[in-house]
mmCIF file of C-alpha atoms in Angstrom:
data_model
loop_
_atom_site.group_PDB
_atom_site.id
_atom_site.type_symbol
_atom_site.label_atom_id
_atom_site.label_comp_id
_atom_site.label_asym_id
_atom_site.label_seq_id
_atom_site.Cartn_x
_atom_site.Cartn_y
_atom_site.Cartn_z
ATOM 1 C CA MET G 1 8.942 -21.408 -1.700
ATOM 2 C CA ILE G 2 5.997 -19.056 -0.431
ATOM 3 C CA LEU G 3 7.211 -16.113 1.535
ATOM 4 C CA THR G 4 4.517 -14.259 3.575
ATOM 5 C CA LEU G 5 5.523 -10.739 4.836
ATOM 6 C CA SER G 6 3.403 -8.540 6.670
ATOM 7 C CA ALA G 7 2.757 -5.107 5.092
ATOM 8 C CA VAL G 8 3.454 -3.554 8.233
ATOM 9 C CA ALA G 9 6.900 -5.214 8.349
ATOM 10 C CA LEU G 10 7.567 -4.429 5.063
ATOM 11 C CA PHE G 11 6.875 -0.616 5.196
ATOM 12 C CA GLY G 12 8.690 -0.471 8.712
ATOM 13 C CA VAL G 13 11.921 -2.021 7.023
ATOM 14 C CA LEU G 14 11.524 0.428 4.183
ATOM 15 C CA ALA G 15 11.081 3.441 6.349
ATOM 16 C CA LEU G 16 14.028 2.396 8.699
ATOM 17 C CA PHE G 17 16.523 2.220 5.567
ATOM 18 C CA LEU G 18 15.007 5.603 4.217
ATOM 19 C CA LEU G 19 15.626 7.182 7.552
ATOM 20 C CA ARG G 20 19.181 5.741 7.938
ATOM 21 C CA GLY G 21 19.942 6.826 4.271
ATOM 22 C CA ARG G 22 18.789 10.466 5.154
ATOM 23 C CA TYR G 23 16.368 10.452 1.967
ATOM 24 C CA VAL G 24 13.497 11.230 4.634
ATOM 25 C CA GLY G 25 13.755 13.354 7.846
ATOM 26 C CA PRO G 26 12.370 12.109 11.153
ATOM 27 C CA PHE G 27 9.510 14.702 10.817
ATOM 28 C CA SER G 28 8.630 13.317 7.328
ATOM 29 C CA ALA G 29 8.761 9.620 8.550
ATOM 30 C CA LEU G 30 6.302 11.101 11.538
ATOM 31 C CA VAL G 31 3.874 12.424 9.254
ATOM 32 C CA LEU G 32 3.645 9.318 7.049
ATOM 33 C CA PHE G 33 3.324 6.957 9.928
ATOM 34 C CA LEU G 34 0.301 9.075 11.573
ATOM 35 C CA PHE G 35 -1.191 9.253 8.148
ATOM 36 C CA GLY G 36 -1.227 5.654 7.507
ATOM 37 C CA PHE G 37 -2.714 5.329 11.056
ATOM 38 C CA PHE G 38 -5.442 7.669 10.654
ATOM 39 C CA THR G 39 -6.161 6.115 7.283
ATOM 40 C CA ALA G 40 -6.156 2.540 8.428
ATOM 41 C CA SER G 41 -9.231 3.793 11.117
ATOM 42 C CA THR G 42 -11.426 5.244 8.296
ATOM 43 C CA GLY G 43 -13.489 3.502 5.623
ATOM 44 C CA ALA G 44 -10.878 3.598 3.225
ATOM 45 C CA ALA G 45 -9.088 0.782 4.929
ATOM 46 C CA GLY G 46 -11.320 -2.208 3.401
ATOM 47 C CA THR G 47 -10.231 -0.576 -0.203
ATOM 48 C CA ILE G 48 -6.695 -0.136 1.021
ATOM 49 C CA ARG G 49 -6.805 -3.933 2.077
ATOM 50 C CA ALA G 50 -8.281 -5.255 -1.064
ATOM 51 C CA ILE G 51 -5.794 -3.396 -3.236
ATOM 52 C CA CYS G 52 -2.954 -4.686 -1.483
ATOM 53 C CA ALA G 53 -4.475 -8.210 -1.582
ATOM 54 C CA ALA G 54 -5.247 -7.893 -5.342
ATOM 55 C CA LEU G 55 -1.348 -6.764 -5.838
ATOM 56 C CA ALA G 56 -0.079 -9.449 -3.719
ATOM 57 C CA ASP G 57 -2.088 -12.067 -5.467
ATOM 58 C CA ALA G 58 -1.147 -10.725 -8.891
ATOM 59 C CA ALA G 59 2.535 -10.889 -7.873
ATOM 60 C CA ARG G 60 2.089 -14.478 -6.762
ATOM 61 C CA HIS G 61 0.947 -15.274 -10.113
ATOM 62 C CA LEU G 62 3.926 -13.630 -12.048
ATOM 63 C CA THR G 63 6.158 -16.674 -11.829
#
Protein backbone atom coordinates (compact mmCIF):
# COMPACT_ATOMS: atom_id res chain seq x y z
CA MET A 1 0.00 0.00 0.00
CA ILE A 2 1.41 3.35 -1.01
CA LEU A 3 0.68 6.28 1.27
CA THR A 4 1.21 9.78 0.01
CA LEU A 5 1.36 12.56 2.58
CA SER A 6 2.28 16.15 2.05
CA ALA A 7 5.24 17.41 4.04
CA VAL A 8 3.16 20.45 4.98
CA ALA A 9 0.45 18.21 6.44
CA LEU A 10 3.01 16.09 8.27
CA PHE A 11 4.77 19.06 9.85
CA GLY A 12 1.43 20.71 10.61
CA VAL A 13 0.25 17.69 12.56
CA LEU A 14 3.61 17.46 14.32
CA ALA A 15 3.43 21.14 15.28
CA LEU A 16 -0.11 20.65 16.57
CA PHE A 17 0.97 17.77 18.82
CA LEU A 18 3.98 19.71 20.09
CA LEU A 19 1.80 22.70 20.92
CA ARG A 20 -0.85 20.58 22.63
CA GLY A 21 1.77 18.70 24.64
CA ARG A 22 3.30 22.02 25.68
CA TYR A 23 6.71 20.98 24.36
CA VAL A 24 6.77 24.11 22.20
CA GLY A 25 5.26 27.46 23.08
CA PRO A 26 3.13 29.51 20.70
CA PHE A 27 5.93 32.04 20.09
CA SER A 28 8.40 29.28 19.21
CA ALA A 29 5.89 27.72 16.83
CA LEU A 30 5.37 31.09 15.14
CA VAL A 31 9.13 31.60 14.75
CA LEU A 32 9.54 28.12 13.23
CA PHE A 33 6.61 28.73 10.88
CA LEU A 34 8.05 32.03 9.70
CA PHE A 35 11.50 30.47 9.29
CA GLY A 36 10.01 27.78 7.05
CA PHE A 37 7.95 30.31 5.13
CA PHE A 38 10.89 32.58 4.41
CA THR A 39 13.22 29.64 3.66
CA ALA A 40 10.76 28.42 1.02
CA SER A 41 11.08 31.70 -0.85
CA THR A 42 14.90 31.61 -1.01
CA GLY A 43 17.26 29.82 -3.34
CA ALA A 44 17.54 27.02 -0.78
CA ALA A 45 14.00 25.85 -1.55
CA GLY A 46 15.09 23.69 -4.51
CA THR A 47 17.82 22.01 -2.48
CA ILE A 48 15.48 21.38 0.45
CA ARG A 49 12.87 19.85 -1.86
CA ALA A 50 15.52 17.62 -3.46
CA ILE A 51 16.72 16.41 -0.05
CA CYS A 52 13.15 15.68 1.09
CA ALA A 53 12.45 13.80 -2.14
CA ALA A 54 15.65 11.76 -1.76
CA LEU A 55 14.78 10.87 1.84
CA ALA A 56 11.23 9.89 0.86
CA ASP A 57 12.58 7.75 -1.98
CA ALA A 58 15.08 6.08 0.36
CA ALA A 59 12.35 5.38 2.93
CA ARG A 60 10.17 3.89 0.20
CA HIS A 61 12.90 1.41 -0.74
CA LEU A 62 13.55 0.24 2.84
CA THR A 63 10.76 -2.35 2.85
